mmCIF file of C-alpha atoms and ligand atoms in Angstrom:
data_model
loop_
_atom_site.group_PDB
_atom_site.id
_atom_site.type_symbol
_atom_site.label_atom_id
_atom_site.label_comp_id
_atom_site.label_asym_id
_atom_site.label_seq_id
_atom_site.Cartn_x
_atom_site.Cartn_y
_atom_site.Cartn_z
ATOM 1 C CA UNK V 1 -0.020 -0.292 -0.068
ATOM 2 C CA UNK V 2 1.011 3.416 -0.457
ATOM 3 C CA UNK V 3 1.538 5.654 2.564
ATOM 4 C CA UNK V 4 3.154 9.102 3.549
ATOM 5 C CA UNK V 5 6.672 8.022 5.747
ATOM 6 C CA UNK V 6 9.310 10.051 7.706
ATOM 7 C CA UNK V 7 12.741 8.760 8.612
ATOM 8 C CA UNK V 8 14.516 12.080 9.157
ATOM 9 C CA UNK V 9 14.460 13.947 12.639
ATOM 10 C CA UNK V 10 15.709 17.096 11.933
ATOM 11 C CA UNK V 11 14.248 17.018 8.356
ATOM 12 C CA UNK V 12 10.755 18.163 9.294
ATOM 13 C CA UNK V 13 8.287 18.623 7.010
ATOM 14 C CA UNK V 14 10.615 18.039 3.952
ATOM 15 C CA UNK V 15 11.645 14.545 5.134
ATOM 16 C CA UNK V 16 7.907 13.742 3.889
ATOM 17 C CA UNK V 17 7.849 11.287 0.759
ATOM 18 C CA UNK V 18 5.815 8.654 -0.337
ATOM 19 C CA UNK V 19 6.732 5.265 -0.177
ATOM 20 C CA UNK V 20 5.111 1.677 -0.734
ATOM 21 C CA UNK V 21 4.928 0.157 3.074
ATOM 22 C CA UNK V 22 3.597 -3.448 3.980
ATOM 23 C CA UNK V 23 -0.187 -3.848 4.178
ATOM 24 C CA UNK V 24 -0.704 -3.063 8.821
ATOM 25 C CA UNK V 25 -1.145 -6.266 10.887
ATOM 26 C CA UNK V 26 -4.602 -5.993 12.425
ATOM 27 C CA UNK V 27 -3.487 -6.782 16.820
ATOM 28 C CA UNK V 28 -5.842 -7.704 19.015
ATOM 29 C CA UNK V 29 -8.648 -4.878 19.763
ATOM 30 C CA UNK V 30 -7.893 -2.830 16.665
ATOM 31 C CA UNK V 31 -9.327 -2.476 13.421
ATOM 32 C CA UNK V 32 -7.860 -2.363 9.813
ATOM 33 C CA UNK V 33 -9.413 0.964 8.469
ATOM 34 C CA UNK V 34 -9.253 1.911 4.658
ATOM 35 C CA UNK V 35 -8.067 5.724 4.704
ATOM 36 C CA UNK V 36 -10.689 7.944 2.466
ATOM 37 C CA UNK V 37 -10.003 11.065 5.097
ATOM 38 C CA UNK V 38 -6.975 12.025 6.748
ATOM 39 C CA UNK V 39 -5.279 14.795 8.660
ATOM 40 C CA UNK V 40 -1.986 15.754 9.877
ATOM 41 C CA UNK V 41 -0.718 18.166 12.480
ATOM 42 C CA UNK V 42 2.867 19.578 11.376
ATOM 43 C CA UNK V 43 3.558 19.534 14.908
ATOM 44 C CA UNK V 44 3.579 15.902 15.366
ATOM 45 C CA UNK V 45 7.311 15.856 13.843
ATOM 46 C CA UNK V 46 8.515 17.289 17.313
ATOM 47 C CA UNK V 47 6.620 14.312 19.261
ATOM 48 C CA UNK V 48 8.760 11.843 20.688
ATOM 49 C CA UNK V 49 5.939 9.327 19.476
ATOM 50 C CA UNK V 50 6.202 9.520 15.652
ATOM 51 C CA UNK V 51 9.902 8.770 16.643
ATOM 52 C CA UNK V 52 9.818 5.558 19.149
ATOM 53 C CA UNK V 53 7.590 3.386 20.188
ATOM 54 C CA UNK V 54 5.975 3.274 23.678
ATOM 55 C CA UNK V 55 8.756 1.152 24.713
ATOM 56 C CA UNK V 56 11.162 3.872 23.340
ATOM 57 C CA UNK V 57 12.307 1.574 19.959
ATOM 58 C CA UNK V 58 13.128 4.132 16.954
ATOM 59 C CA UNK V 59 10.428 2.777 15.269
ATOM 60 C CA UNK V 60 11.194 4.987 11.374
ATOM 61 C CA UNK V 61 9.783 4.906 8.945
ATOM 62 C CA UNK V 62 7.033 6.094 10.581
ATOM 63 C CA UNK V 63 3.977 7.275 9.155
ATOM 64 C CA UNK V 64 2.374 10.531 10.476
ATOM 65 C CA UNK V 65 -1.400 11.636 10.535
ATOM 66 C CA UNK V 66 -3.774 10.484 13.273
ATOM 67 C CA UNK V 67 -7.327 11.532 12.562
ATOM 68 C CA UNK V 68 -8.926 9.558 9.934
ATOM 69 C CA UNK V 69 -12.000 8.484 8.217
ATOM 70 C CA UNK V 70 -12.556 5.793 6.755
ATOM 71 C CA UNK V 71 -14.261 1.955 6.378
ATOM 72 C CA UNK V 72 -13.697 -1.446 8.210
ATOM 73 C CA UNK V 73 -11.799 -3.154 6.005
ATOM 74 C CA UNK V 74 -10.539 -6.202 9.101
ATOM 75 C CA UNK V 75 -11.089 -7.221 12.252
ATOM 76 C CA UNK V 76 -8.579 -8.144 14.816
ATOM 77 C CA UNK V 77 -9.092 -10.858 17.427
ATOM 78 C CA UNK V 78 -11.769 -9.664 20.390
ATOM 79 C CA UNK V 79 -12.317 -6.596 18.076
ATOM 80 C CA UNK V 80 -16.297 -5.467 19.542
ATOM 81 C CA UNK V 81 -18.314 -2.750 18.851
ATOM 82 C CA UNK V 82 -17.489 -2.038 14.877
ATOM 83 C CA UNK V 83 -17.650 -4.588 11.912
ATOM 84 C CA UNK V 84 -16.345 -4.709 8.225
ATOM 85 C CA UNK V 85 -18.131 -2.521 6.083
ATOM 86 C CA UNK V 86 -18.617 0.272 8.377
ATOM 87 C CA UNK V 87 -17.805 3.364 8.426
ATOM 88 C CA UNK V 88 -16.357 5.651 11.090
ATOM 89 C CA UNK V 89 -13.802 8.398 12.046
ATOM 90 C CA UNK V 90 -11.307 8.824 15.119
ATOM 91 C CA UNK V 91 -8.226 9.617 16.675
ATOM 92 C CA UNK V 92 -5.397 7.032 15.408
ATOM 93 C CA UNK V 93 -3.114 6.262 18.251
ATOM 94 C CA UNK V 94 0.177 8.836 18.928
ATOM 95 C CA UNK V 95 3.024 5.499 18.620
ATOM 96 C CA UNK V 96 1.507 3.336 16.127
ATOM 97 C CA UNK V 97 2.191 4.225 12.343
ATOM 98 C CA UNK V 98 -0.841 6.708 11.723
ATOM 99 C CA UNK V 99 -3.229 7.721 9.226
ATOM 100 C CA UNK V 100 -1.424 9.566 5.637
ATOM 101 C CA UNK V 101 -1.520 5.727 4.846
ATOM 102 C CA UNK V 102 -4.581 3.794 2.223
ATOM 103 C CA UNK V 103 -4.767 1.214 5.367
ATOM 104 C CA UNK V 104 -4.134 1.803 9.024
ATOM 105 C CA UNK V 105 -4.390 -0.529 12.100
ATOM 106 C CA UNK V 106 -6.286 1.539 14.932
ATOM 107 C CA UNK V 107 -8.140 0.817 18.455
ATOM 108 C CA UNK V 108 -11.676 0.154 17.502
ATOM 109 C CA UNK V 109 -12.463 1.716 20.865
ATOM 110 C CA UNK V 110 -10.635 5.364 19.256
ATOM 111 C CA UNK V 111 -13.394 5.281 16.674
ATOM 112 C CA UNK V 112 -16.611 5.955 16.404
ATOM 113 C CA UNK V 113 -19.211 5.104 13.643
ATOM 114 C CA UNK V 114 -19.228 7.867 10.865
ATOM 115 C CA UNK V 115 -23.356 8.888 9.699
ATOM 116 C CA UNK V 116 -23.827 7.677 5.714
ATOM 117 C CA UNK V 117 -24.535 11.446 4.902
ATOM 118 C CA UNK V 118 -21.376 12.943 5.718
ATOM 119 C CA UNK V 119 -18.492 13.449 3.987
ATOM 120 C CA UNK V 120 -14.928 12.264 5.084
ATOM 121 C CA UNK V 121 -13.326 14.687 4.557
ATOM 122 C CA UNK V 122 -15.587 16.853 6.878
ATOM 123 C CA UNK V 123 -14.907 13.427 9.018
ATOM 124 C CA UNK V 124 -11.612 14.093 9.673
ATOM 125 C CA UNK V 125 -11.099 17.531 10.029
ATOM 126 C CA UNK V 126 -13.019 17.062 13.399
ATOM 127 C CA UNK V 127 -10.972 14.270 15.876
ATOM 128 C CA UNK V 128 -8.730 16.375 17.485
ATOM 129 C CA UNK V 129 -10.130 19.888 17.073
ATOM 130 C CA UNK V 130 -13.405 18.428 18.354
ATOM 131 C CA UNK V 131 -12.271 16.098 20.931
ATOM 132 C CA UNK V 132 -9.633 19.003 22.029
ATOM 133 C CA UNK V 133 -12.143 21.444 22.408
ATOM 134 C CA UNK V 134 -14.741 19.617 23.802
ATOM 135 C CA UNK V 135 -12.057 18.852 26.667
ATOM 136 C CA UNK V 136 -10.911 21.588 27.256
ATOM 137 C CA UNK V 137 -13.999 23.906 27.715
ATOM 138 C CA UNK V 138 -16.263 20.694 29.484
ATOM 139 C CA UNK V 139 -13.946 18.284 31.277
ATOM 140 C CA UNK V 140 -11.068 20.533 32.038
ATOM 141 C CA UNK V 141 -12.315 23.818 32.355
ATOM 142 C CA UNK V 142 -15.978 22.936 33.793
ATOM 143 C CA UNK V 143 -17.364 25.556 31.777
ATOM 144 C CA UNK V 144 -21.601 25.925 32.390
ATOM 145 C CA UNK V 145 -24.277 28.683 31.038
ATOM 146 C CA UNK V 146 -23.676 31.881 31.316
ATOM 147 C CA UNK V 147 -19.969 32.314 31.824
ATOM 148 C CA UNK V 148 -17.741 33.835 30.137
ATOM 149 C CA UNK V 149 -15.240 32.197 28.063
ATOM 150 C CA UNK V 150 -12.020 33.818 26.501
ATOM 151 C CA UNK V 151 -10.877 31.138 23.505
ATOM 152 C CA UNK V 152 -7.476 32.396 21.760
ATOM 153 C CA UNK V 153 -6.849 31.720 18.396
ATOM 154 C CA UNK V 154 -10.999 31.788 17.482
ATOM 155 C CA UNK V 155 -10.585 31.091 14.166
ATOM 156 C CA UNK V 156 -8.318 28.243 13.886
ATOM 157 C CA UNK V 157 -8.740 24.815 14.507
ATOM 158 C CA UNK V 158 -8.943 24.182 17.826
ATOM 159 C CA UNK V 159 -10.535 27.853 18.939
ATOM 160 C CA UNK V 160 -13.122 27.820 15.986
ATOM 161 C CA UNK V 161 -15.071 24.534 17.132
ATOM 162 C CA UNK V 162 -14.186 25.804 20.635
ATOM 163 C CA UNK V 163 -16.610 28.493 19.968
ATOM 164 C CA UNK V 164 -19.400 26.653 18.174
ATOM 165 C CA UNK V 165 -19.419 24.634 21.478
ATOM 166 C CA UNK V 166 -19.086 27.508 23.883
ATOM 167 C CA UNK V 167 -21.937 29.147 21.987
ATOM 168 C CA UNK V 168 -24.000 26.337 21.822
ATOM 169 C CA UNK V 169 -23.398 25.727 25.894
ATOM 170 C CA UNK V 170 -24.674 29.615 26.817
ATOM 171 C CA UNK V 171 -21.629 31.177 27.385
ATOM 172 C CA UNK V 172 -20.707 34.558 26.960
ATOM 173 C CA UNK V 173 -17.826 33.952 23.891
ATOM 174 C CA UNK V 174 -14.894 36.342 23.888
ATOM 175 C CA UNK V 175 -12.438 35.681 20.933
ATOM 176 C CA UNK V 176 -8.608 36.317 19.980
ATOM 177 C CA UNK V 177 -6.434 36.253 16.846
ATOM 178 C CA UNK V 178 -4.555 38.321 14.504
ATOM 179 C CA UNK V 179 -6.486 40.930 12.686
ATOM 180 C CA UNK V 180 -7.225 38.531 9.579
ATOM 181 C CA UNK V 181 -8.878 36.455 11.728
ATOM 182 C CA UNK V 182 -11.588 38.774 12.809
ATOM 183 C CA UNK V 183 -14.487 38.172 10.180
ATOM 184 C CA UNK V 184 -14.108 34.803 10.380
ATOM 185 C CA UNK V 185 -13.898 34.800 14.515
ATOM 186 C CA UNK V 186 -17.148 36.721 13.790
ATOM 187 C CA UNK V 187 -18.917 34.322 11.601
ATOM 188 C CA UNK V 188 -18.217 31.633 13.938
ATOM 189 C CA UNK V 189 -20.698 33.545 16.902
ATOM 190 C CA UNK V 190 -17.940 34.988 19.201
ATOM 191 C CA UNK V 191 -19.344 38.295 21.108
ATOM 192 C CA UNK V 192 -16.133 40.187 20.948
ATOM 193 C CA UNK V 193 -13.460 39.387 19.068
ATOM 194 C CA UNK V 194 -9.761 41.062 20.643
ATOM 195 C CA UNK V 195 -7.000 41.899 17.666
ATOM 196 C CA UNK V 196 -4.263 40.935 19.455
ATOM 197 C CA UNK V 197 -1.728 42.624 16.761
ATOM 198 C CA UNK V 198 -3.205 46.029 17.742
ATOM 199 C CA UNK V 199 -5.574 45.597 20.564
ATOM 200 C CA UNK V 200 -5.427 44.921 24.392
ATOM 201 C CA UNK V 201 -5.681 41.376 25.589
ATOM 202 C CA UNK V 202 -6.298 42.776 29.045
ATOM 203 C CA UNK V 203 -9.564 44.791 27.714
ATOM 204 C CA UNK V 204 -10.872 41.280 27.541
ATOM 205 C CA UNK V 205 -11.898 41.631 31.252
ATOM 206 C CA UNK V 206 -12.115 38.552 33.784
ATOM 207 C CA UNK V 207 -13.350 35.291 32.418
ATOM 208 C CA UNK V 208 -14.505 32.168 34.037
ATOM 209 C CA UNK V 209 -12.235 30.472 31.333
ATOM 210 C CA UNK V 210 -9.310 31.110 29.331
ATOM 211 C CA UNK V 211 -9.121 28.644 26.498
ATOM 212 C CA UNK V 212 -4.950 28.741 25.215
ATOM 213 C CA UNK V 213 -3.571 27.597 21.816
ATOM 214 C CA UNK V 214 -0.963 29.887 21.701
ATOM 215 C CA UNK V 215 1.513 30.134 24.771
ATOM 216 C CA UNK V 216 3.858 32.093 25.555
ATOM 217 C CA UNK V 217 3.658 35.421 26.306
ATOM 218 C CA UNK V 218 -0.525 35.034 26.047
ATOM 219 C CA UNK V 219 -0.496 32.181 27.686
ATOM 220 C CA UNK V 220 1.427 34.015 30.619
ATOM 221 C CA UNK V 221 -0.902 37.334 30.584
ATOM 222 C CA UNK V 222 -3.433 35.223 30.270
ATOM 223 C CA UNK V 223 -3.576 34.121 33.841
ATOM 224 C CA UNK V 224 -3.929 37.738 34.853
ATOM 225 C CA UNK V 225 -7.434 37.667 33.503
ATOM 226 C CA UNK V 226 -9.206 34.357 35.049
ATOM 227 C CA UNK V 227 -11.478 35.559 37.381
ATOM 228 C CA UNK V 228 -11.265 34.223 41.471
ATOM 229 C CA UNK V 229 -12.305 30.272 41.031
ATOM 230 C CA UNK V 230 -12.267 30.211 37.350
ATOM 231 C CA UNK V 231 -9.513 28.435 34.831
ATOM 232 C CA UNK V 232 -6.893 28.632 32.858
ATOM 233 C CA UNK V 233 -6.971 25.768 30.320
ATOM 234 C CA UNK V 234 -3.936 25.618 27.252
ATOM 235 C CA UNK V 235 -3.160 22.968 25.216
ATOM 236 C CA UNK V 236 0.071 24.890 24.194
ATOM 237 C CA UNK V 237 2.740 23.611 26.933
ATOM 238 C CA UNK V 238 3.181 23.710 30.542
ATOM 239 C CA UNK V 239 1.585 27.381 32.206
ATOM 240 C CA UNK V 240 4.563 28.950 33.807
ATOM 241 C CA UNK V 241 2.061 32.238 35.097
ATOM 242 C CA UNK V 242 -0.759 30.041 36.951
ATOM 243 C CA UNK V 243 -3.923 32.467 37.930
ATOM 244 C CA UNK V 244 -3.831 33.859 41.770
ATOM 245 C CA UNK V 245 -7.625 32.152 42.756
ATOM 246 C CA UNK V 246 -7.633 30.004 40.155
ATOM 247 C CA UNK V 247 -6.916 26.411 38.519
ATOM 248 C CA UNK V 248 -4.065 26.092 35.465
ATOM 249 C CA UNK V 249 -4.467 23.148 33.371
ATOM 250 C CA UNK V 250 -2.232 21.907 30.407
ATOM 251 C CA UNK V 251 -3.589 18.671 28.443
ATOM 252 C CA UNK V 252 -3.606 16.603 25.962
ATOM 253 C CA UNK V 253 -6.711 15.330 23.730
ATOM 254 C CA UNK V 254 -7.544 11.992 24.571
ATOM 255 C CA UNK V 255 -9.971 9.248 22.632
ATOM 256 C CA UNK V 256 -13.030 9.428 23.398
ATOM 257 C CA UNK V 257 -15.761 7.279 21.361
ATOM 258 C CA UNK V 258 -18.672 8.856 22.937
ATOM 259 C CA UNK V 259 -17.531 12.213 22.466
ATOM 260 C CA UNK V 260 -16.829 11.726 18.926
ATOM 261 C CA UNK V 261 -20.812 10.646 18.540
ATOM 262 C CA UNK V 262 -21.848 13.756 20.396
ATOM 263 C CA UNK V 263 -19.490 15.527 17.764
ATOM 264 C CA UNK V 264 -21.338 13.792 15.171
ATOM 265 C CA UNK V 265 -24.402 14.624 15.796
ATOM 266 C CA UNK V 266 -23.632 18.368 15.510
ATOM 267 C CA UNK V 267 -22.001 18.390 12.499
ATOM 268 C CA UNK V 268 -24.852 16.100 10.765
ATOM 269 C CA UNK V 269 -27.409 18.891 12.273
ATOM 270 C CA UNK V 270 -25.457 21.965 10.985
ATOM 271 C CA UNK V 271 -24.550 22.775 14.873
ATOM 272 C CA UNK V 272 -20.614 22.075 14.222
ATOM 273 C CA UNK V 273 -18.250 23.102 11.201
ATOM 274 C CA UNK V 274 -15.331 22.468 10.341
ATOM 275 C CA UNK V 275 -13.487 24.933 9.017
ATOM 276 C CA UNK V 276 -11.871 22.735 6.283
ATOM 277 C CA UNK V 277 -9.068 24.726 4.229
ATOM 278 C CA UNK V 278 -7.489 22.404 1.293
ATOM 279 C CA UNK V 279 -8.096 18.879 0.258
ATOM 280 C CA UNK V 280 -4.882 17.402 -1.126
ATOM 281 C CA UNK V 281 -4.169 13.376 -2.619
ATOM 282 C CA UNK V 282 -1.903 11.470 -0.872
ATOM 283 C CA UNK V 283 0.729 12.461 -3.538
ATOM 284 C CA UNK V 284 0.415 16.330 -1.931
ATOM 285 C CA UNK V 285 0.838 15.708 1.583
ATOM 286 C CA UNK V 286 4.414 16.410 1.949
ATOM 287 C CA UNK V 287 3.715 19.729 -0.741
ATOM 288 C CA UNK V 288 0.632 20.859 1.328
ATOM 289 C CA UNK V 289 1.990 21.083 4.567
ATOM 290 C CA UNK V 290 5.699 22.939 3.196
ATOM 291 C CA UNK V 291 5.755 25.582 5.951
ATOM 292 C CA UNK V 292 4.677 29.344 4.361
ATOM 293 C CA UNK V 293 1.725 30.837 3.213
ATOM 294 C CA UNK V 294 -1.080 28.214 3.752
ATOM 295 C CA UNK V 295 -4.637 28.012 2.690
ATOM 296 C CA UNK V 296 -6.889 29.259 6.307
ATOM 297 C CA UNK V 297 -8.838 26.641 7.972
ATOM 298 C CA UNK V 298 -7.603 22.378 8.712
ATOM 299 C CA UNK V 299 -6.179 20.878 5.458
ATOM 300 C CA UNK V 300 -6.952 17.620 4.742
ATOM 301 C CA UNK V 301 -5.697 14.569 2.939
ATOM 302 C CA UNK V 302 -8.485 12.819 0.935
ATOM 303 C CA UNK V 303 -6.279 9.603 0.645
ATOM 304 C CA UNK V 304 -8.947 7.624 -1.637
ATOM 305 C CA UNK V 305 -12.308 8.895 -3.298
ATOM 306 C CA UNK V 306 -14.097 5.640 -4.006
ATOM 307 C CA UNK V 307 -13.861 2.009 -3.637
ATOM 308 C CA UNK V 308 -15.741 -0.589 -1.464
ATOM 309 C CA UNK V 309 -13.793 -1.098 1.406
ATOM 310 C CA UNK V 310 -11.415 -3.608 -0.590
ATOM 311 C CA UNK V 311 -8.032 -4.575 0.236
ATOM 312 C CA UNK V 312 -5.519 -3.754 -2.486
HETATM 313 N N1 NAP B 1 -2.604 19.749 23.401
HETATM 314 C C1 NAP B 1 -3.403 19.362 22.702
HETATM 315 O O1 NAP B 1 -3.868 17.767 23.236
HETATM 316 C C2 NAP B 1 -3.685 19.636 21.151
HETATM 317 C C3 NAP B 1 -4.644 19.175 20.704
HETATM 318 C C4 NAP B 1 -4.656 19.889 19.592
HETATM 319 C C5 NAP B 1 -3.577 21.148 19.349
HETATM 320 N N2 NAP B 1 -2.856 21.197 19.725
HETATM 321 C C6 NAP B 1 -2.183 22.061 19.518
HETATM 322 O O2 NAP B 1 -2.451 23.623 19.855
HETATM 323 C C7 NAP B 1 -1.648 24.147 18.995
HETATM 324 C C8 NAP B 1 -2.880 25.425 18.272
HETATM 325 O O3 NAP B 1 -3.574 24.416 17.213
HETATM 326 P P1 NAP B 1 -5.099 24.443 16.230
HETATM 327 O O4 NAP B 1 -5.028 22.868 15.563
HETATM 328 O O5 NAP B 1 -5.852 25.255 16.807
HETATM 329 O O6 NAP B 1 -3.518 25.197 15.097
HETATM 330 P P2 NAP B 1 -4.453 26.387 14.273
HETATM 331 O O7 NAP B 1 -5.394 25.742 13.178
HETATM 332 O O8 NAP B 1 -2.841 26.893 13.582
HETATM 333 O O9 NAP B 1 -5.576 27.540 15.059
HETATM 334 C C9 NAP B 1 -4.306 28.445 16.047
HETATM 335 C C10 NAP B 1 -4.847 29.406 15.546
HETATM 336 O O10 NAP B 1 -4.324 30.847 16.824
HETATM 337 C C11 NAP B 1 -3.701 31.904 15.440
HETATM 338 N N3 NAP B 1 -2.470 32.778 16.246
HETATM 339 C C12 NAP B 1 -1.483 31.689 16.918
HETATM 340 N N4 NAP B 1 -0.185 32.237 17.439
HETATM 341 C C13 NAP B 1 -1.257 33.581 17.691
HETATM 342 C C14 NAP B 1 -0.468 35.107 17.538
HETATM 343 N N5 NAP B 1 0.548 35.246 18.405
HETATM 344 N N6 NAP B 1 -1.075 36.136 18.060
HETATM 345 C C15 NAP B 1 -2.306 35.841 17.401
HETATM 346 N N7 NAP B 1 -2.947 34.721 16.810
HETATM 347 C C16 NAP B 1 -2.389 33.879 16.615
HETATM 348 C C17 NAP B 1 -3.116 31.499 14.563
HETATM 349 O O11 NAP B 1 -3.206 32.608 13.728
HETATM 350 P P3 NAP B 1 -2.150 32.398 12.162
HETATM 351 O O12 NAP B 1 -2.451 30.820 11.578
HETATM 352 O O13 NAP B 1 -2.654 33.565 11.336
HETATM 353 O O14 NAP B 1 -0.920 32.116 12.904
HETATM 354 C C18 NAP B 1 -4.551 30.419 14.538
HETATM 355 O O15 NAP B 1 -6.023 31.355 14.135
HETATM 356 C C19 NAP B 1 -1.036 23.780 17.587
HETATM 357 O O16 NAP B 1 0.520 24.035 18.676
HETATM 358 C C20 NAP B 1 -0.982 22.966 18.093
HETATM 359 O O17 NAP B 1 0.079 21.548 18.497
HETATM 360 C C21 NAP B 1 -2.168 20.676 21.265
#
């Protein structure tokens, strides 16, 4: 089968190449998925799990990409809950070969059924951003109706989903970003937008929850904006400055089948729209993710456009 692989830790995205790889092995509780659409986060080339397995052994050449939407073609021993021919989407394991491939082996519990009327391209844009936004707002941030939430990077992949979920939950949303993100953030439903290039972050006032995706100075300054008893949640880096009277949480997104199912329901009825930018074929993944000017929104790799879930 064809896959994008990386071998050289220092090469970055330039080290990605289209390669022939063996068809994956379905371990216990796995499914093999024929990948229709895949997501990739350039930052994952810095993660240790991209280069070594859970025991710390070199696993190159490795296949990057951790989001997928596709069709189950094989079940491993003991796998329950999914069946061959079923449409699924979800989050592939961090320390195994990923989703920029025609086929991938994934633990079944990391996937959720995908309704027939949701396109694979949209579904592949949702697992990381959707689960991260949900877990950040509600599991770690404890956001409830009527509260104020400040969401950094409101027009980005995670931020845009967080804005939509927070609005649906009845929160008042203040979004931030660059000047160029203003229109997109307002269209997504932020009540107020703060332009981090020209405006003052401190004008946001206090919030029950600050959800940071940027890190650095913006994260440090955000601690002072947390209302007493509130929470600073960040997905960018462990915080060094903490709210005086509040919690500070850094977390890494976890797979969650039930939550993926909730997110799919929202996609289906139009409550949630991931911002998809470019859609490119597998062979163009290296150029699609090359540094430089990229189309705003998630770049999705469309691995296959048709087929019946056959093994080839
Ligand atoms: N811990 C976890 O589990 C987890 C999960 C998902 C993502 N992440 C990480 O979280 C970060 C955000 O992910 P994402 O997928 O949402 O990225 P993204 O789509 O690039 O969104 C980030 C948004 O923030 C904006 N931004 C970045 N720096 C800014 C600055 N200094 N001032 C104003 N706006 C700024 C970006 O604008 P531009 O596009 O104009 O730069 C973009 O709109 C990444 O570092 C990612 O690796 C972590």
